[in-house]
Every structure is written in structure tokens, then in C-alpha cells.
mmCIF file of N, CA, C and O in Angstrom:
data_model
loop_
_atom_site.group_PDB
_atom_site.id
_atom_site.type_symbol
_atom_site.label_atom_id
_atom_site.label_comp_id
_atom_site.label_asym_id
_atom_site.label_seq_id
_atom_site.Cartn_x
_atom_site.Cartn_y
_atom_site.Cartn_z
ATOM 1 N N MET A 1 0.955 -1.597 0.276
ATOM 2 C CA MET A 1 -0.144 0.565 0.165
ATOM 3 C C MET A 1 0.645 1.523 0.352
ATOM 4 O O MET A 1 1.567 1.414 0.906
ATOM 5 N N ALA A 2 0.965 1.696 -1.028
ATOM 6 C CA ALA A 2 0.941 3.626 -0.735
ATOM 7 C C ALA A 2 0.371 4.035 0.206
ATOM 8 O O ALA A 2 -0.541 4.375 0.351
ATOM 9 N N GLU A 3 1.622 5.346 1.001
ATOM 10 C CA GLU A 3 1.116 6.059 2.020
ATOM 11 C C GLU A 3 2.034 7.308 1.854
ATOM 12 O O GLU A 3 2.664 7.361 1.298
ATOM 13 N N VAL A 4 -0.122 8.154 2.111
ATOM 14 C CA VAL A 4 0.235 9.528 1.381
ATOM 15 C C VAL A 4 0.637 10.473 2.942
ATOM 16 O O VAL A 4 -0.844 10.273 3.295
ATOM 17 N N ARG A 5 1.152 11.099 3.145
ATOM 18 C CA ARG A 5 1.380 11.462 4.611
ATOM 19 C C ARG A 5 1.239 13.486 4.935
ATOM 20 O O ARG A 5 1.860 13.614 3.525
ATOM 21 N N SER A 6 0.404 13.854 5.282
ATOM 22 C CA SER A 6 0.452 15.470 5.284
ATOM 23 C C SER A 6 0.236 16.051 4.204
ATOM 24 O O SER A 6 0.865 16.917 3.813
ATOM 25 N N GLN A 7 -0.522 15.831 3.418
ATOM 26 C CA GLN A 7 -0.477 16.466 2.291
ATOM 27 C C GLN A 7 -1.833 17.317 1.877
ATOM 28 O O GLN A 7 -2.908 16.654 2.625
ATOM 29 N N THR A 8 -2.372 18.203 1.377
ATOM 30 C CA THR A 8 -3.243 18.973 1.046
ATOM 31 C C THR A 8 -4.127 19.188 -0.520
ATOM 32 O O THR A 8 -2.904 19.554 -1.538
ATOM 33 N N PHE A 9 -5.099 18.030 -0.674
ATOM 34 C CA PHE A 9 -5.546 17.943 -2.007
ATOM 35 C C PHE A 9 -6.696 19.157 -2.770
ATOM 36 O O PHE A 9 -7.536 18.570 -1.506
ATOM 37 N N THR A 10 -6.235 19.615 -3.482
ATOM 38 C CA THR A 10 -7.257 20.648 -4.130
ATOM 39 C C THR A 10 -7.982 21.677 -5.326
ATOM 40 O O THR A 10 -6.741 20.912 -5.961
ATOM 41 N N ASP A 11 -8.349 22.014 -5.663
ATOM 42 C CA ASP A 11 -8.154 22.290 -6.677
ATOM 43 C C ASP A 11 -8.415 21.587 -7.785
ATOM 44 O O ASP A 11 -7.837 20.648 -9.540
ATOM 45 N N GLN A 12 -9.582 20.105 -7.529
ATOM 46 C CA GLN A 12 -9.868 19.370 -8.187
ATOM 47 C C GLN A 12 -8.864 18.074 -8.395
ATOM 48 O O GLN A 12 -9.246 17.971 -9.840
ATOM 49 N N ALA A 13 -7.786 17.730 -7.688
ATOM 50 C CA ALA A 13 -6.380 17.670 -7.831
ATOM 51 C C ALA A 13 -7.610 16.196 -8.266
ATOM 52 O O ALA A 13 -7.941 15.894 -7.380
ATOM 53 N N ALA A 14 -6.664 15.389 -8.693
ATOM 54 C CA ALA A 14 -7.505 14.125 -9.389
ATOM 55 C C ALA A 14 -6.661 12.727 -8.755
ATOM 56 O O ALA A 14 -5.337 12.603 -8.588
ATOM 57 N N VAL A 15 -7.437 11.946 -7.582
ATOM 58 C CA VAL A 15 -6.396 11.462 -6.818
ATOM 59 C C VAL A 15 -6.920 9.966 -6.338
ATOM 60 O O VAL A 15 -8.215 9.379 -6.288
ATOM 61 N N GLU A 16 -5.970 8.716 -6.926
ATOM 62 C CA GLU A 16 -6.207 7.778 -7.203
ATOM 63 C C GLU A 16 -5.955 7.342 -5.516
ATOM 64 O O GLU A 16 -5.380 7.181 -5.066
ATOM 65 N N THR A 17 -7.082 6.774 -5.150
ATOM 66 C CA THR A 17 -7.340 5.936 -4.141
ATOM 67 C C THR A 17 -6.919 4.442 -3.764
ATOM 68 O O THR A 17 -6.932 3.973 -2.656
ATOM 69 N N ASP A 18 -7.455 3.514 -4.558
ATOM 70 C CA ASP A 18 -6.757 2.284 -4.593
ATOM 71 C C ASP A 18 -5.359 1.324 -4.111
ATOM 72 O O ASP A 18 -4.753 2.220 -4.298
ATOM 73 N N GLY A 19 -6.064 1.268 -2.656
ATOM 74 C CA GLY A 19 -4.991 0.845 -1.787
ATOM 75 C C GLY A 19 -3.997 1.524 -1.596
ATOM 76 O O GLY A 19 -3.513 1.317 -0.786
ATOM 77 N N ALA A 20 -4.621 2.887 -0.978
ATOM 78 C CA ALA A 20 -3.876 3.726 -0.804
ATOM 79 C C ALA A 20 -3.852 3.965 1.258
ATOM 80 O O ALA A 20 -4.979 3.821 1.622
ATOM 81 N N VAL A 21 -2.812 5.067 1.831
ATOM 82 C CA VAL A 21 -3.048 4.919 3.702
ATOM 83 C C VAL A 21 -3.117 6.517 3.711
ATOM 84 O O VAL A 21 -2.027 7.264 2.427
ATOM 85 N N PHE A 22 -3.801 6.872 3.168
ATOM 86 C CA PHE A 22 -3.832 8.545 3.559
ATOM 87 C C PHE A 22 -3.464 8.505 5.413
ATOM 88 O O PHE A 22 -4.101 8.609 5.949
ATOM 89 N N VAL A 23 -2.591 9.510 5.631
ATOM 90 C CA VAL A 23 -2.395 9.726 7.238
ATOM 91 C C VAL A 23 -2.348 11.375 7.008
ATOM 92 O O VAL A 23 -1.546 12.420 6.792
ATOM 93 N N ASP A 24 -3.147 12.153 8.181
ATOM 94 C CA ASP A 24 -2.957 13.408 8.280
ATOM 95 C C ASP A 24 -3.357 14.280 6.996
ATOM 96 O O ASP A 24 -2.485 15.245 6.260
ATOM 97 N N CYS A 25 -4.013 13.721 6.185
ATOM 98 C CA CYS A 25 -4.412 14.357 4.423
ATOM 99 C C CYS A 25 -5.083 15.669 4.154
ATOM 100 O O CYS A 25 -6.777 15.598 5.656
ATOM 101 N N LYS A 26 -5.721 16.339 4.017
ATOM 102 C CA LYS A 26 -6.989 16.496 4.029
ATOM 103 C C LYS A 26 -7.305 16.818 2.203
ATOM 104 O O LYS A 26 -6.287 17.320 1.558
ATOM 105 N N PHE A 27 -8.617 17.446 2.189
ATOM 106 C CA PHE A 27 -9.407 16.953 0.593
ATOM 107 C C PHE A 27 -10.540 18.220 0.522
ATOM 108 O O PHE A 27 -11.351 18.404 1.122
ATOM 109 N N GLU A 28 -9.945 19.359 -0.123
ATOM 110 C CA GLU A 28 -10.809 20.340 0.323
ATOM 111 C C GLU A 28 -11.201 20.767 -1.462
ATOM 112 O O GLU A 28 -12.553 20.950 -1.186
ATOM 113 N N SER A 29 -10.990 20.130 -1.975
ATOM 114 C CA SER A 29 -11.950 19.937 -3.393
ATOM 115 C C SER A 29 -11.522 19.445 -4.063
ATOM 116 O O SER A 29 -11.229 19.419 -5.848
ATOM 117 N N ALA A 30 -11.462 17.926 -4.045
ATOM 118 C CA ALA A 30 -10.172 17.070 -4.582
ATOM 119 C C ALA A 30 -11.820 16.054 -4.529
ATOM 120 O O ALA A 30 -12.892 16.246 -4.656
ATOM 121 N N VAL A 31 -11.711 15.401 -6.765
ATOM 122 C CA VAL A 31 -12.202 13.651 -7.201
ATOM 123 C C VAL A 31 -10.903 13.270 -6.437
ATOM 124 O O VAL A 31 -9.914 12.817 -7.322
ATOM 125 N N LEU A 32 -11.837 12.589 -5.819
ATOM 126 C CA LEU A 32 -10.976 10.503 -5.917
ATOM 127 C C LEU A 32 -11.680 10.029 -6.521
ATOM 128 O O LEU A 32 -12.251 9.569 -6.423
ATOM 129 N N HIS A 33 -10.961 9.393 -6.775
ATOM 130 C CA HIS A 33 -10.891 7.742 -7.795
ATOM 131 C C HIS A 33 -10.679 6.499 -7.004
ATOM 132 O O HIS A 33 -9.792 6.659 -6.365
ATOM 133 N N TYR A 34 -11.816 5.890 -7.008
ATOM 134 C CA TYR A 34 -11.507 4.213 -6.657
ATOM 135 C C TYR A 34 -11.767 3.621 -8.299
ATOM 136 O O TYR A 34 -12.945 3.291 -9.471
ATOM 137 N N GLY A 35 -11.075 2.440 -8.309
ATOM 138 C CA GLY A 35 -11.561 1.164 -9.671
ATOM 139 C C GLY A 35 -11.793 0.271 -9.303
ATOM 140 O O GLY A 35 -12.006 -0.741 -9.740
ATOM 141 N N GLY A 36 -12.320 -0.358 -7.817
ATOM 142 C CA GLY A 36 -12.661 -1.439 -6.792
ATOM 143 C C GLY A 36 -11.761 -2.627 -6.038
ATOM 144 O O GLY A 36 -11.546 -3.138 -5.970
ATOM 145 N N GLY A 37 -10.028 -1.266 -6.302
ATOM 146 C CA GLY A 37 -9.261 -2.323 -5.674
ATOM 147 C C GLY A 37 -9.189 -2.112 -4.607
ATOM 148 O O GLY A 37 -10.201 -2.366 -3.808
ATOM 149 N N GLU A 38 -8.020 -2.445 -3.393
ATOM 150 C CA GLU A 38 -7.640 -2.506 -2.491
ATOM 151 C C GLU A 38 -8.775 -1.184 -1.927
ATOM 152 O O GLU A 38 -8.486 -0.832 -1.984
ATOM 153 N N HIS A 39 -9.315 -1.234 -0.665
ATOM 154 C CA HIS A 39 -9.878 -0.309 -0.171
ATOM 155 C C HIS A 39 -8.266 0.853 0.376
ATOM 156 O O HIS A 39 -7.549 0.107 0.996
ATOM 157 N N PRO A 40 -9.031 1.783 0.420
ATOM 158 C CA PRO A 40 -8.188 3.205 1.468
ATOM 159 C C PRO A 40 -8.770 3.293 2.191
ATOM 160 O O PRO A 40 -8.938 2.754 3.079
ATOM 161 N N THR A 41 -7.492 3.897 3.053
ATOM 162 C CA THR A 41 -7.258 3.428 4.516
ATOM 163 C C THR A 41 -7.343 5.678 4.695
ATOM 164 O O THR A 41 -6.472 5.792 3.639
ATOM 165 N N PHE A 42 -8.448 5.673 5.098
ATOM 166 C CA PHE A 42 -8.029 7.199 5.892
ATOM 167 C C PHE A 42 -7.944 7.240 7.349
ATOM 168 O O PHE A 42 -8.968 7.084 8.252
ATOM 169 N N GLN A 43 -6.693 7.914 7.522
ATOM 170 C CA GLN A 43 -6.023 8.009 8.554
ATOM 171 C C GLN A 43 -6.178 9.717 9.440
ATOM 172 O O GLN A 43 -5.218 10.582 9.143
ATOM 173 N N ASN A 44 -6.735 10.178 10.777
ATOM 174 C CA ASN A 44 -6.830 11.628 10.543
ATOM 175 C C ASN A 44 -6.627 12.476 9.925
ATOM 176 O O ASN A 44 -6.184 13.857 9.638
ATOM 177 N N CYS A 45 -7.900 12.302 8.636
ATOM 178 C CA CYS A 45 -8.083 12.784 7.724
ATOM 179 C C CYS A 45 -8.701 13.940 7.618
ATOM 180 O O CYS A 45 -10.267 13.825 8.112
ATOM 181 N N THR A 46 -8.442 15.044 7.557
ATOM 182 C CA THR A 46 -9.825 16.039 6.428
ATOM 183 C C THR A 46 -11.260 15.981 5.252
ATOM 184 O O THR A 46 -9.933 15.822 4.112
ATOM 185 N N ILE A 47 -12.387 15.738 5.465
ATOM 186 C CA ILE A 47 -12.235 15.857 3.968
ATOM 187 C C ILE A 47 -13.799 16.171 3.782
ATOM 188 O O ILE A 47 -14.263 16.416 4.666
ATOM 189 N N GLY A 48 -13.296 17.479 2.416
ATOM 190 C CA GLY A 48 -14.434 18.773 2.437
ATOM 191 C C GLY A 48 -15.358 18.440 1.383
ATOM 192 O O GLY A 48 -16.130 17.311 1.251
ATOM 193 N N GLU A 49 -15.689 19.135 1.013
ATOM 194 C CA GLU A 49 -16.294 19.105 -0.779
ATOM 195 C C GLU A 49 -15.877 18.789 -1.458
ATOM 196 O O GLU A 49 -14.370 19.179 -2.348
ATOM 197 N N VAL A 50 -15.855 16.824 -1.384
ATOM 198 C CA VAL A 50 -15.098 16.445 -2.846
ATOM 199 C C VAL A 50 -15.420 15.416 -3.109
ATOM 200 O O VAL A 50 -17.406 15.077 -3.507
ATOM 201 N N GLY A 51 -15.126 14.677 -4.528
ATOM 202 C CA GLY A 51 -16.112 13.875 -5.572
ATOM 203 C C GLY A 51 -15.224 12.670 -5.904
ATOM 204 O O GLY A 51 -14.874 12.689 -5.864
ATOM 205 N N TRP A 52 -16.067 11.707 -5.773
ATOM 206 C CA TRP A 52 -16.153 10.447 -6.064
ATOM 207 C C TRP A 52 -15.937 10.207 -7.213
ATOM 208 O O TRP A 52 -16.584 10.578 -8.023
ATOM 209 N N TYR A 53 -14.744 9.201 -8.480
ATOM 210 C CA TYR A 53 -15.344 9.433 -9.802
ATOM 211 C C TYR A 53 -14.513 7.131 -9.481
ATOM 212 O O TYR A 53 -13.897 7.141 -9.340
ATOM 213 N N PHE A 54 -15.626 6.816 -9.549
ATOM 214 C CA PHE A 54 -16.033 5.131 -9.736
ATOM 215 C C PHE A 54 -15.243 4.797 -11.535
ATOM 216 O O PHE A 54 -16.117 5.622 -12.517
ATOM 217 N N THR A 55 -15.050 4.433 -11.397
ATOM 218 C CA THR A 55 -13.858 2.827 -12.888
ATOM 219 C C THR A 55 -14.327 1.759 -11.726
ATOM 220 O O THR A 55 -14.498 1.225 -11.628
ATOM 221 N N GLY A 56 -14.158 0.786 -13.476
ATOM 222 C CA GLY A 56 -13.785 -0.450 -13.612
ATOM 223 C C GLY A 56 -14.989 -1.194 -12.669
ATOM 224 O O GLY A 56 -16.253 -0.883 -13.028
ATOM 225 N N ALA A 57 -14.465 -2.253 -11.511
ATOM 226 C CA ALA A 57 -15.100 -2.585 -10.649
ATOM 227 C C ALA A 57 -15.934 -1.913 -9.964
ATOM 228 O O ALA A 57 -17.801 -2.205 -9.230
ATOM 229 N N ALA A 58 -15.746 -1.457 -9.583
ATOM 230 C CA ALA A 58 -16.941 -0.853 -8.962
ATOM 231 C C ALA A 58 -17.681 0.405 -9.278
ATOM 232 O O ALA A 58 -18.557 0.322 -8.753
ATOM 233 N N LEU A 59 -17.571 1.086 -10.585
ATOM 234 C CA LEU A 59 -18.339 1.448 -11.368
ATOM 235 C C LEU A 59 -19.712 0.007 -11.393
ATOM 236 O O LEU A 59 -20.493 0.750 -11.627
ATOM 237 N N ARG A 60 -19.610 -0.984 -11.961
ATOM 238 C CA ARG A 60 -20.269 -2.079 -12.572
ATOM 239 C C ARG A 60 -20.911 -1.933 -10.822
ATOM 240 O O ARG A 60 -22.188 -2.386 -10.546
ATOM 241 N N THR A 61 -20.811 -1.777 -9.753
ATOM 242 C CA THR A 61 -21.175 -2.095 -8.841
ATOM 243 C C THR A 61 -21.725 -0.933 -8.152
ATOM 244 O O THR A 61 -23.253 -1.139 -7.698
ATOM 245 N N VAL A 62 -21.874 0.184 -8.958
ATOM 246 C CA VAL A 62 -22.412 1.693 -8.531
ATOM 247 C C VAL A 62 -23.881 1.317 -9.246
ATOM 248 O O VAL A 62 -24.790 1.225 -8.687
ATOM 249 N N GLN A 63 -23.121 0.879 -10.958
ATOM 250 C CA GLN A 63 -24.407 0.542 -11.077
ATOM 251 C C GLN A 63 -25.565 -0.632 -10.948
ATOM 252 O O GLN A 63 -26.831 -0.616 -11.355
ATOM 253 N N LEU A 64 -25.022 -1.685 -10.603
ATOM 254 C CA LEU A 64 -25.824 -2.658 -10.004
ATOM 255 C C LEU A 64 -26.599 -2.317 -8.983
ATOM 256 O O LEU A 64 -27.866 -2.557 -9.292
ATOM 257 N N LEU A 65 -26.033 -1.288 -8.458
ATOM 258 C CA LEU A 65 -26.727 -0.825 -7.563
ATOM 259 C C LEU A 65 -27.601 -0.182 -7.122
ATOM 260 O O LEU A 65 -28.783 0.162 -6.414
ATOM 261 N N GLN A 66 -28.018 0.969 -8.231
ATOM 262 C CA GLN A 66 -28.237 1.655 -8.812
ATOM 263 C C GLN A 66 -29.446 1.299 -9.370
ATOM 264 O O GLN A 66 -30.915 1.720 -9.691
ATOM 265 N N GLN A 67 -29.270 0.176 -10.226
ATOM 266 C CA GLN A 67 -30.494 -0.788 -10.742
ATOM 267 C C GLN A 67 -31.494 -0.991 -10.103
ATOM 268 O O GLN A 67 -32.444 -1.274 -10.680
ATOM 269 N N MET A 68 -30.604 -1.290 -8.529
ATOM 270 C CA MET A 68 -31.827 -2.256 -7.928
ATOM 271 C C MET A 68 -32.360 -1.521 -6.960
ATOM 272 O O MET A 68 -33.484 -2.123 -6.767
ATOM 273 N N ASN A 69 -32.376 0.311 -6.794
ATOM 274 C CA ASN A 69 -32.619 0.491 -6.474
ATOM 275 C C ASN A 69 -34.330 1.370 -7.328
ATOM 276 O O ASN A 69 -35.062 1.476 -6.837
ATOM 277 N N THR A 70 -33.784 1.219 -8.879
ATOM 278 C CA THR A 70 -35.094 2.249 -9.428
ATOM 279 C C THR A 70 -35.620 0.445 -9.830
ATOM 280 O O THR A 70 -37.097 1.023 -10.866
ATOM 281 N N SER A 71 -35.777 -0.726 -9.533
ATOM 282 C CA SER A 71 -36.518 -1.421 -9.879
ATOM 283 C C SER A 71 -37.980 -1.392 -9.264
ATOM 284 O O SER A 71 -38.257 -1.207 -8.282
ATOM 285 N N GLU A 72 -38.646 -1.640 -10.528
ATOM 286 C CA GLU A 72 -39.938 -1.767 -9.534
ATOM 287 C C GLU A 72 -40.281 -2.554 -8.934
ATOM 288 O O GLU A 72 -40.217 -4.003 -9.291
ATOM 289 N N GLY A 73 -40.747 -1.993 -7.751
ATOM 290 C CA GLY A 73 -41.252 -3.690 -6.814
ATOM 291 C C GLY A 73 -39.920 -3.610 -6.026
ATOM 292 O O GLY A 73 -39.767 -4.676 -4.947
ATOM 293 N N GLY A 74 -38.700 -2.786 -6.041
ATOM 294 C CA GLY A 74 -38.104 -3.718 -4.945
ATOM 295 C C GLY A 74 -36.299 -4.663 -5.323
ATOM 296 O O GLY A 74 -35.647 -4.678 -5.222
ATOM 297 N N ASN A 75 -37.195 -5.324 -5.876
ATOM 298 C CA ASN A 75 -36.450 -6.366 -6.052
ATOM 299 C C ASN A 75 -36.795 -7.234 -7.082
ATOM 300 O O ASN A 75 -36.584 -8.284 -7.285
ATOM 301 N N LYS A 76 -37.363 -7.025 -8.370
ATOM 302 C CA LYS A 76 -37.730 -7.563 -9.539
ATOM 303 C C LYS A 76 -36.544 -7.111 -10.793
ATOM 304 O O LYS A 76 -36.119 -5.604 -10.590
ATOM 305 N N PHE A 77 -35.657 -7.856 -12.030
ATOM 306 C CA PHE A 77 -34.577 -6.950 -11.991
ATOM 307 C C PHE A 77 -34.806 -7.717 -13.738
ATOM 308 O O PHE A 77 -35.991 -8.446 -13.876
#
């Protein structure tokens, strides 16, 4: 796991999160990218106005959850 310490992410910075460990970081206006790999870890971080960008397996999981949520009757596909 890559460790990132004491950094501030602003100005819509794209931050790859798969498998990363963030320690004492600030996310003020970043876009956090997650592709479905190992979960990121956030230790003592401040997360403000951020966006998430999902790709690969993570995107397919989000799409499945959305499909399940909008299906008629709640459990029909």
C-alpha cells in the first residue's frame, strides 16, 4: 500500500485511492478516484467538498446498486 502523509488536495486534484493509506491529509476540493481495488484507508484526515469518480469494478457495482434501487417492486430485475 502506498502511504501519503500530510498533504492537502485542492483545485479538483485527481487522487487515485485504490490501495492507498492517507495519513493527516486534507481533501478540500479533490476528485477521489476508486476503481474497485483494495480499499483506501483514511487516518486522521479532513474530507471537505470532494467528488468520487468510480471506474472498473467499482463503477459496475455502483451501477448494479442503482439498477436495484430503481427496479419496480424493489426486488425485480
